[in-house]
Amino acid sequence: MANDKLEDFILNHKEEFEADTPPDSLWGRIEASITPEDDEPDDFERFVANNREAFDSETPPPEMEAAIMGQLAEADATPASPLRVTHRRRYLPILGMAASALVLIVAAFLIGSSRGYQNAEQDRVALELERINPEYLETEQYYQREIASQFTRVKQVNNDPQLVADLKEIDAATAEIRASLLEVPESQRAELVEEMIRIYRTKLDILLRVQRQIPPGSPKAASKKANENEL
């Protein structure tokens, strides 16, 4: 394959390239050698080359720059379709409703799972009470019914915050005993059940004592009497 004109020129003038300072005529000869004879600049290129200083020194009028920038902006702008925007706005409320429904479903699932676990735990404790002694289960159920009934009456005539706080502490102690009933050794479970029944009895005594402290002729006593008649 024959070498092009540039390679031939470099090979023929290798010594001049290796010199410290190239002669002034070297670049002219290089340009003349690598420029094809038929690659003549057109009229526009020749005009720009001949008037380069005028192009560099002159500033185009503002209206010309504004027109050019406006055309470029129109060419590059890609506005969204009105139909697509309408659909997007229409779907946003639907997506919000779907997200809210998903949150409700997850919350209901978690609550249901928690309640299901608690119910299963209650059933296990009830079976263990009956296994230790069937009377333990009957005694617990009796106190639970009586406490619920008496608490309803007391709540209608007495809303003392301190009383409510004390009853919550008793409930917490009872729940702790029931939770540990399945974890302690079997030899200690009967004693633990006896302690739980004593706590039930203490709570019931408190509720009955509160009702006895209500004066007979007070509005609270009348309300208590009406509730008893309804029951």
XYZ file of N, CA and C in Angstrom:
693
model
N 0.852 -1.192 0.000
C 0.000 0.000 0.000
C 0.881 1.233 0.000
N 0.696 2.125 -0.957
C 1.530 3.316 -1.117
C 1.287 4.281 0.016
N 2.422 4.934 0.468
C 2.317 5.922 1.523
C 1.644 7.170 0.999
N 0.907 7.889 1.912
C 0.270 9.136 1.480
C 1.316 10.235 1.414
N 0.872 11.415 1.031
C 1.805 12.522 0.802
C 2.483 12.967 2.087
N 1.733 12.925 3.243
C 2.312 13.370 4.508
C 3.435 12.453 4.935
N 3.204 11.112 4.829
C 4.250 10.178 5.222
C 5.488 10.335 4.322
N 5.255 10.498 3.015
C 6.388 10.680 2.106
C 7.155 11.948 2.442
N 6.420 12.993 2.790
C 7.092 14.254 3.077
C 7.936 14.142 4.345
N 7.358 13.457 5.381
C 8.105 13.323 6.645
C 9.358 12.489 6.426
N 9.266 11.413 5.640
C 10.435 10.578 5.392
C 11.513 11.332 4.613
N 11.083 12.146 3.688
C 12.052 12.889 2.871
C 12.693 14.058 3.608
N 12.070 14.547 4.666
C 12.594 15.695 5.421
C 12.802 15.348 6.875
N 13.225 14.091 7.158
C 13.406 13.638 8.520
C 14.413 14.477 9.271
N 15.517 14.862 8.595
C 16.555 15.630 9.268
C 16.036 16.992 9.713
N 15.201 17.601 8.910
C 14.669 18.904 9.283
C 13.726 18.786 10.495
N 12.966 17.673 10.592
C 12.088 17.484 11.756
C 12.878 17.307 13.039
N 14.049 16.641 12.957
C 14.843 16.365 14.141
C 15.656 17.566 14.586
N 15.733 18.611 13.817
C 16.487 19.817 14.211
C 15.803 20.495 15.397
N 16.553 21.301 16.159
C 16.004 21.955 17.335
C 14.913 22.943 16.958
N 15.119 23.738 15.975
C 14.144 24.751 15.575
C 13.812 24.540 14.105
N 12.535 24.254 13.814
C 12.179 24.035 12.399
C 12.265 25.349 11.629
N 12.678 25.276 10.413
C 12.770 26.515 9.602
C 11.390 27.085 9.325
N 11.373 28.364 9.019
C 10.103 29.036 8.767
C 9.380 28.484 7.554
N 10.133 27.999 6.595
C 9.502 27.517 5.361
C 8.943 26.113 5.481
N 9.225 25.445 6.647
C 8.803 24.049 6.776
C 7.288 23.926 6.806
N 6.620 24.743 7.626
C 5.172 24.630 7.754
C 4.440 24.974 6.460
N 5.018 25.881 5.682
C 4.394 26.181 4.388
C 4.439 25.000 3.457
N 5.594 24.309 3.457
C 5.710 23.141 2.590
C 4.798 22.005 3.063
N 4.650 21.863 4.424
C 3.754 20.810 4.936
C 2.316 21.081 4.515
N 1.903 22.333 4.671
C 0.535 22.676 4.301
C 0.278 22.474 2.832
N 1.269 22.809 2.018
C 1.112 22.646 0.569
C 1.088 21.186 0.171
N 1.788 20.342 0.958
C 1.856 18.926 0.606
C 0.608 18.165 1.016
N -0.024 18.540 2.166
C -1.161 17.763 2.656
C -2.488 18.321 2.190
N -2.513 19.474 1.554
C -3.764 20.050 1.071
C -4.029 19.556 -0.337
N -5.094 18.807 -0.546
C -5.393 18.334 -1.913
C -5.672 19.520 -2.838
N -5.294 19.307 -4.092
C -5.488 20.372 -5.057
C -6.965 20.631 -5.318
N -7.780 19.550 -5.238
C -9.197 19.729 -5.561
C -10.036 20.117 -4.356
N -9.376 20.275 -3.141
C -10.126 20.616 -1.930
C -10.068 22.117 -1.714
N -10.610 22.853 -2.611
C -10.624 24.304 -2.531
C -11.778 24.754 -1.657
N -11.542 25.785 -0.784
C -12.642 26.286 0.061
C -13.724 26.930 -0.784
N -14.987 26.801 -0.290
C -16.083 27.402 -1.036
C -16.122 28.905 -0.771
N -17.101 29.566 -1.367
C -17.159 31.032 -1.269
C -17.396 31.476 0.174
N -18.242 30.760 0.906
C -18.542 31.164 2.276
C -17.300 31.062 3.155
N -16.547 29.913 3.029
C -15.338 29.762 3.819
C -14.312 30.825 3.465
N -14.209 31.124 2.173
C -13.249 32.155 1.754
C -13.653 33.517 2.300
N -14.967 33.798 2.351
C -15.421 35.089 2.865
C -15.135 35.211 4.361
N -15.396 34.114 5.105
C -15.122 34.149 6.539
C -13.649 34.304 6.820
N -12.803 33.599 6.032
C -11.356 33.697 6.237
C -10.844 35.099 5.930
N -11.357 35.720 4.876
C -10.890 37.057 4.494
C -11.385 38.145 5.431
N -12.507 37.896 6.136
C -13.082 38.922 7.016
C -13.111 38.461 8.480
N -12.133 37.670 8.902
C -12.098 37.118 10.253
C -12.034 38.221 11.295
N -11.200 39.235 11.051
C -11.068 40.310 12.039
C -12.390 41.028 12.256
N -13.174 41.204 11.212
C -14.462 41.883 11.353
C -15.436 41.039 12.175
N -15.391 39.705 11.961
C -16.271 38.830 12.754
C -15.903 38.853 14.232
N -14.614 38.918 14.538
C -14.171 38.892 15.935
C -14.447 40.193 16.661
N -14.478 41.311 15.950
C -14.613 42.613 16.601
C -16.051 43.111 16.665
N -16.899 42.663 15.752
C -18.269 43.149 15.698
C -19.176 42.317 16.613
N -20.211 42.951 17.162
C -21.210 42.291 18.012
C -22.537 42.257 17.280
N -23.176 41.099 17.163
C -24.458 41.029 16.442
C -25.536 41.807 17.185
N -26.525 42.340 16.492
C -27.594 43.107 17.148
C -28.410 42.210 18.072
N -28.986 42.771 19.123
C -29.747 41.952 20.093
C -30.907 41.203 19.474
N -31.599 41.824 18.481
C -32.737 41.136 17.912
C -32.334 39.871 17.168
N -31.124 39.866 16.606
C -30.671 38.664 15.920
C -30.402 37.537 16.923
N -29.751 37.894 18.037
C -29.482 36.887 19.054
C -30.785 36.326 19.630
N -31.770 37.218 19.855
C -33.052 36.762 20.401
C -33.759 35.828 19.425
N -33.688 36.142 18.138
C -34.335 35.285 17.146
C -33.684 33.911 17.092
N -32.339 33.879 17.166
C -31.640 32.592 17.122
C -31.984 31.752 18.350
N -31.958 32.391 19.534
C -32.261 31.656 20.753
C -33.705 31.161 20.766
N -34.631 31.965 20.189
C -36.017 31.532 20.126
C -36.194 30.313 19.250
N -35.498 30.293 18.115
C -35.591 29.132 17.232
C -34.993 27.881 17.877
N -33.877 28.064 18.593
C -33.289 26.914 19.283
C -34.217 26.381 20.365
N -34.868 27.288 21.091
C -35.789 26.861 22.145
C -36.972 26.096 21.583
N -37.507 26.566 20.451
C -38.624 25.859 19.821
C -38.215 24.477 19.337
N -36.965 24.366 18.862
C -36.510 23.084 18.337
C -36.271 22.070 19.450
N -35.764 22.569 20.598
C -35.431 21.650 21.689
C -36.603 21.360 22.599
N -37.623 22.244 22.597
C -38.737 22.060 23.542
C -39.562 20.848 23.140
N -39.900 20.011 24.142
C -40.743 18.827 23.905
C -41.874 18.836 24.927
N -42.894 19.639 24.733
C -43.988 19.713 25.728
C -44.751 18.397 25.813
N -45.189 18.082 27.044
C -45.955 16.859 27.262
C -47.331 16.968 26.616
N -47.814 15.820 26.209
C -49.127 15.796 25.584
C -50.198 16.155 26.599
N -51.175 16.989 26.252
C -52.235 17.324 27.212
C -52.988 16.097 27.702
N -53.184 15.090 26.814
C -53.900 13.885 27.220
C -53.127 13.130 28.290
N -51.774 13.074 28.140
C -50.966 12.374 29.121
C -50.990 13.092 30.456
N -50.919 14.410 30.452
C -50.978 15.166 31.699
C -52.321 14.955 32.383
N -53.382 14.952 31.600
C -54.717 14.744 32.176
C -54.813 13.385 32.837
N -54.249 12.350 32.183
C -54.294 11.024 32.756
C -53.473 10.948 34.025
N -52.335 11.621 34.038
C -51.508 11.589 35.234
C -52.218 12.231 36.403
N -52.837 13.367 36.171
C -53.571 14.017 37.260
C -54.770 13.189 37.691
N -55.365 12.486 36.739
C -56.524 11.661 37.076
C -56.122 10.461 37.911
N -54.901 9.924 37.664
C -54.475 8.729 38.381
C -53.931 9.027 39.769
N -53.500 10.264 40.027
C -52.916 10.577 41.329
C -53.878 10.285 42.483
N -55.148 10.748 42.457
C -56.056 10.393 43.566
C -56.265 8.890 43.700
N -56.294 8.184 42.555
C -56.484 6.733 42.612
C -55.301 6.066 43.288
N -54.083 6.524 42.952
C -52.898 5.962 43.587
C -52.891 6.251 45.074
N -53.332 7.466 45.457
C -53.396 7.798 46.878
C -54.382 6.920 47.613
N -55.546 6.666 47.005
C -56.537 5.792 47.627
C -56.001 4.363 47.741
N -55.285 3.913 46.720
C -54.735 2.561 46.772
C -53.694 2.439 47.874
N -52.852 3.476 48.020
C -51.849 3.441 49.089
C -52.509 3.437 50.461
N -53.568 4.258 50.628
C -54.264 4.286 51.914
C -54.908 2.940 52.220
N -55.504 2.327 51.187
C -56.117 1.015 51.398
C -55.071 -0.023 51.783
N -53.892 0.064 51.156
C -52.824 -0.876 51.486
C -52.381 -0.712 52.934
N -52.259 0.544 53.382
C -51.873 0.794 54.775
C -52.909 0.215 55.726
N -54.201 0.416 55.411
C -55.261 -0.125 56.266
C -55.229 -1.655 56.303
N -54.968 -2.258 55.157
C -54.920 -3.723 55.106
C -53.769 -4.247 55.959
N -52.596 -3.603 55.835
C -51.437 -4.046 56.622
C -51.704 -3.852 58.115
N -52.291 -2.685 58.470
C -52.593 -2.431 59.885
C -53.586 -3.448 60.423
N -54.624 -3.739 59.631
C -55.612 -4.732 60.082
C -54.972 -6.115 60.236
N -54.069 -6.441 59.323
C -53.393 -7.738 59.420
C -52.551 -7.822 60.683
N -51.796 -6.733 60.978
C -50.951 -6.736 62.176
C -51.791 -6.812 63.444
N -52.879 -6.022 63.473
C -53.749 -6.055 64.650
C -54.384 -7.434 64.812
N -54.846 -7.985 63.704
C -55.448 -9.314 63.768
C -54.454 -10.371 64.210
N -53.204 -10.262 63.727
C -52.187 -11.231 64.131
C -51.886 -11.105 65.621
N -51.804 -9.840 66.099
C -51.535 -9.627 67.525
C -52.666 -10.179 68.387
N -53.907 -9.894 67.983
C -55.048 -10.414 68.754
C -55.102 -11.929 68.691
N -54.794 -12.480 67.522
C -54.797 -13.938 67.420
C -53.758 -14.568 68.325
N -52.587 -13.932 68.406
C -51.554 -14.464 69.294
C -51.985 -14.369 70.748
N -52.590 -13.219 71.124
C -53.043 -13.057 72.503
C -54.125 -14.070 72.852
N -55.056 -14.290 71.930
C -56.110 -15.280 72.186
C -55.533 -16.685 72.343
N -54.560 -17.008 71.514
C -53.934 -18.324 71.624
C -53.208 -18.471 72.957
N -52.565 -17.385 73.400
C -51.871 -17.423 74.685
C -52.862 -17.601 75.830
N -54.004 -16.899 75.756
C -55.032 -17.056 76.788
C -55.548 -18.495 76.842
N -55.736 -19.089 75.683
C -56.222 -20.468 75.644
C -55.207 -21.430 76.266
N -53.940 -21.188 76.023
C -52.907 -22.061 76.586
C -52.884 -21.962 78.122
N -53.031 -20.720 78.622
C -53.052 -20.547 80.079
C -54.278 -21.221 80.682
N -55.437 -21.087 80.024
C -56.655 -21.726 80.539
C -56.502 -23.241 80.581
N -55.900 -23.816 79.546
C -55.689 -25.267 79.545
C -54.733 -25.697 80.654
N -53.720 -24.854 80.903
C -52.776 -25.198 81.957
C -53.421 -25.105 83.335
N -54.288 -24.104 83.557
C -55.004 -23.995 84.830
C -55.878 -25.229 85.065
N -56.566 -25.637 84.008
C -57.445 -26.812 84.154
C -56.630 -28.075 84.375
N -55.454 -28.138 83.786
C -54.617 -29.325 83.982
C -54.093 -29.403 85.412
N -53.693 -28.223 85.964
C -53.194 -28.227 87.342
C -54.312 -28.599 88.306
N -55.428 -27.897 88.149
C -56.589 -28.162 89.015
C -57.811 -27.521 88.355
N -58.823 -28.277 88.018
C -59.998 -27.700 87.351
C -60.642 -26.571 88.148
N -60.521 -26.598 89.471
C -61.115 -25.525 90.268
C -60.413 -24.180 90.047
N -59.168 -24.207 89.685
C -58.446 -22.968 89.425
C -59.072 -22.210 88.250
N -59.393 -22.942 87.193
C -59.997 -22.315 86.028
C -61.369 -21.738 86.359
N -62.184 -22.493 87.112
C -63.508 -22.000 87.503
C -63.398 -20.776 88.411
N -62.436 -20.778 89.323
C -62.263 -19.653 90.237
C -61.846 -18.403 89.465
N -60.940 -18.557 88.534
C -60.499 -17.401 87.745
C -61.657 -16.824 86.937
N -62.433 -17.683 86.287
C -63.563 -17.206 85.493
C -64.595 -16.487 86.366
N -64.804 -16.982 87.580
C -65.752 -16.321 88.497
C -65.262 -14.919 88.837
N -64.012 -14.765 89.219
C -63.495 -13.448 89.586
C -63.468 -12.495 88.380
N -63.174 -13.012 87.217
C -63.165 -12.152 86.032
C -64.554 -11.593 85.746
N -65.606 -12.419 85.891
C -66.969 -11.940 85.667
C -67.374 -10.910 86.727
N -67.101 -11.196 87.995
C -67.486 -10.284 89.068
C -66.733 -8.955 88.968
N -65.459 -9.018 88.652
C -64.658 -7.777 88.538
C -65.184 -6.921 87.399
N -65.503 -7.532 86.271
C -66.017 -6.762 85.137
C -67.344 -6.093 85.487
N -68.225 -6.822 86.178
C -69.522 -6.265 86.547
C -69.373 -5.114 87.545
N -68.567 -5.314 88.603
C -68.400 -4.282 89.617
C -67.642 -3.067 89.076
N -66.714 -3.297 88.181
C -65.976 -2.173 87.598
C -66.897 -1.286 86.761
N -67.849 -1.888 86.070
C -68.817 -1.110 85.298
C -69.639 -0.209 86.215
N -70.062 -0.713 87.356
C -70.845 0.096 88.303
C -70.001 1.218 88.900
N -68.770 0.889 89.280
C -67.910 1.909 89.888
C -67.567 3.004 88.886
N -67.358 2.639 87.667
C -66.988 3.622 86.655
C -68.089 4.648 86.428
N -69.338 4.262 86.629
C -70.462 5.173 86.422
C -70.646 6.164 87.559
N -70.087 5.877 88.733
C -70.276 6.764 89.892
C -68.961 7.328 90.409
N -67.829 6.823 89.936
C -66.543 7.277 90.454
C -65.519 7.249 89.318
N -64.993 8.440 88.997
C -63.974 8.554 87.946
C -62.655 9.053 88.524
N -62.353 8.619 89.735
C -61.119 9.058 90.391
C -59.901 8.547 89.611
N -59.028 9.456 89.130
C -57.849 9.006 88.366
C -56.934 8.093 89.172
N -56.805 8.361 90.469
C -55.943 7.516 91.295
C -56.489 6.097 91.400
N -57.802 5.971 91.497
C -58.408 4.643 91.542
C -58.158 3.894 90.238
N -58.317 4.600 89.128
C -58.082 3.960 87.830
C -56.635 3.515 87.706
N -55.694 4.349 88.173
C -54.278 3.994 88.102
C -53.979 2.763 88.960
N -54.574 2.706 90.161
C -54.351 1.540 91.032
C -54.896 0.257 90.412
N -56.048 0.354 89.809
C -56.622 -0.840 89.174
C -55.772 -1.295 87.983
N -55.185 -0.347 87.252
C -54.314 -0.724 86.137
C -53.060 -1.433 86.634
N -52.533 -1.010 87.779
C -51.371 -1.699 88.342
C -51.715 -3.131 88.738
N -52.911 -3.320 89.299
C -53.349 -4.678 89.656
C -53.485 -5.541 88.396
N -54.039 -4.959 87.330
C -54.175 -5.705 86.069
C -52.805 -6.077 85.506
N -51.831 -5.157 85.626
C -50.488 -5.447 85.130
C -49.845 -6.599 85.904
N -50.058 -6.627 87.231
C -49.514 -7.718 88.043
C -50.156 -9.051 87.669
N -51.472 -9.033 87.435
C -52.162 -10.261 87.034
C -51.664 -10.759 85.684
N -51.497 -9.842 84.728
C -51.016 -10.228 83.397
C -49.607 -10.787 83.464
N -48.775 -10.227 84.328
C -47.401 -10.734 84.458
C -47.386 -12.162 84.990
N -48.246 -12.435 85.971
C -48.313 -13.791 86.516
C -48.812 -14.768 85.452
N -49.834 -14.377 84.711
C -50.381 -15.277 83.691
C -49.354 -15.541 82.593
N -48.552 -14.502 82.250
C -47.552 -14.681 81.198
C -46.426 -15.610 81.631
N -46.080 -15.583 82.908
C -44.984 -16.421 83.404
C -45.450 -17.808 83.831
N -46.746 -18.050 83.809
C -47.266 -19.325 84.274
C -46.745 -20.486 83.435
N -46.584 -20.279 82.145
C -46.126 -21.343 81.257
C -44.606 -21.445 81.189
N -43.908 -20.534 81.889
C -42.451 -20.514 81.807
C -41.784 -21.083 83.053
N -42.443 -20.994 84.207
C -41.835 -21.496 85.450
C -41.938 -23.012 85.484
N -41.124 -23.650 86.296
C -41.243 -25.123 86.440
C -42.632 -25.529 86.922
N -43.054 -26.729 86.582
C -44.397 -27.201 86.931
C -44.605 -27.259 88.439
N -43.544 -27.494 89.186
C -43.687 -27.579 90.641
C -44.046 -26.239 91.271
N -43.810 -25.134 90.560
C -44.100 -23.808 91.091
C -45.391 -23.199 90.532
N -46.036 -23.862 89.626
C -47.182 -23.271 88.946
C -48.406 -23.170 89.856
N -48.637 -24.145 90.697
C -49.803 -24.098 91.589
C -49.692 -22.914 92.558
N -48.509 -22.691 93.086
C -48.302 -21.544 93.982
C -48.505 -20.234 93.236
N -48.086 -20.183 91.985
C -48.270 -18.969 91.189
C -49.749 -18.703 90.930
N -50.519 -19.746 90.702
C -51.956 -19.589 90.480
C -52.639 -19.078 91.737
N -52.226 -19.557 92.892
C -52.799 -19.082 94.153
C -52.544 -17.576 94.333
N -51.353 -17.141 93.953
C -51.044 -15.709 94.045
C -51.917 -14.905 93.079
N -52.157 -15.416 91.914
C -52.989 -14.725 90.950
C -54.428 -14.595 91.450
N -54.952 -15.649 92.080
C -56.315 -15.606 92.622
C -56.410 -14.596 93.764
N -55.372 -14.491 94.592
C -55.374 -13.484 95.665
C -55.417 -12.069 95.085
N -54.753 -11.855 93.959
C -54.792 -10.532 93.325
C -56.191 -10.243 92.791
N -56.834 -11.254 92.197
C -58.223 -11.081 91.752
C -59.123 -10.676 92.933
N -58.942 -11.355 94.052
C -59.776 -11.083 95.216
C -59.531 -9.662 95.733
N -58.290 -9.215 95.698
C -57.961 -7.856 96.146
C -58.639 -6.811 95.269
N -58.623 -7.010 93.974
C -59.257 -6.047 93.073
C -60.764 -6.012 93.297
N -61.376 -7.166 93.472
C -62.821 -7.201 93.700
C -63.180 -6.516 95.025
N -62.376 -6.715 96.060
C -62.628 -6.060 97.350
C -62.538 -4.538 97.216
N -61.594 -4.050 96.447
C -61.459 -2.600 96.243
C -62.707 -2.041 95.581
N -63.193 -2.709 94.551
C -64.388 -2.233 93.847
C -65.612 -2.228 94.763
N -65.759 -3.260 95.569
C -66.898 -3.308 96.488
C -66.775 -2.244 97.579
N -65.563 -1.994 98.057
C -65.363 -0.982 99.092
C -65.679 0.415 98.569
N -65.323 0.687 97.329
C -65.628 1.996 96.733
C -67.136 2.208 96.669
N -67.872 1.188 96.309
C -69.329 1.320 96.239
C -69.965 1.511 97.612
N -69.399 0.889 98.638
C -69.946 1.051 99.991
C -69.690 2.451 100.557
N -68.694 3.134 100.058
C -68.365 4.463 100.548
C -69.268 5.558 99.973
N -70.113 5.230 99.033
C -71.007 6.219 98.435
C -72.164 6.480 99.408
N -72.448 7.748 99.821
C -73.567 8.055 100.735
C -74.893 7.590 100.149
N -75.802 7.068 100.961
C -77.076 6.515 100.456
C -77.930 7.524 99.704
N -77.981 8.821 100.148
C -78.864 9.782 99.503
C -78.232 10.589 98.408
N -77.016 10.282 98.034
C -76.324 11.070 97.012
C -76.790 10.676 95.615
N -76.630 11.581 94.645
C -76.990 11.223 93.253
C -76.240 10.000 92.758
N -74.993 9.827 93.232
C -74.233 8.656 92.803
C -74.887 7.372 93.298
N -75.396 7.424 94.535
C -76.073 6.230 95.069
C -77.341 5.932 94.286
N -78.078 6.973 93.911
C -79.290 6.762 93.113
C -78.948 6.163 91.759
N -77.879 6.653 91.160
C -77.462 6.097 89.879
C -77.049 4.642 90.032
N -76.331 4.352 91.147
C -75.917 2.977 91.396
C -77.139 2.071 91.564
N -78.161 2.552 92.310
C -79.365 1.756 92.524
C -80.095 1.492 91.216
N -80.157 2.515 90.340
C -80.827 2.337 89.048
C -80.096 1.326 88.192
N -78.777 1.362 88.246
C -78.001 0.395 87.461
C -78.210 -1.024 87.965
N -78.315 -1.169 89.296
C -78.553 -2.503 89.841
C -79.915 -3.028 89.426
N -80.926 -2.133 89.395
C -82.265 -2.574 88.989
C -82.274 -3.005 87.522
N -81.496 -2.285 86.696
C -81.430 -2.663 85.281
C -80.776 -4.026 85.119
N -79.765 -4.277 85.945
C -79.094 -5.561 85.861
C -79.940 -6.691 86.421
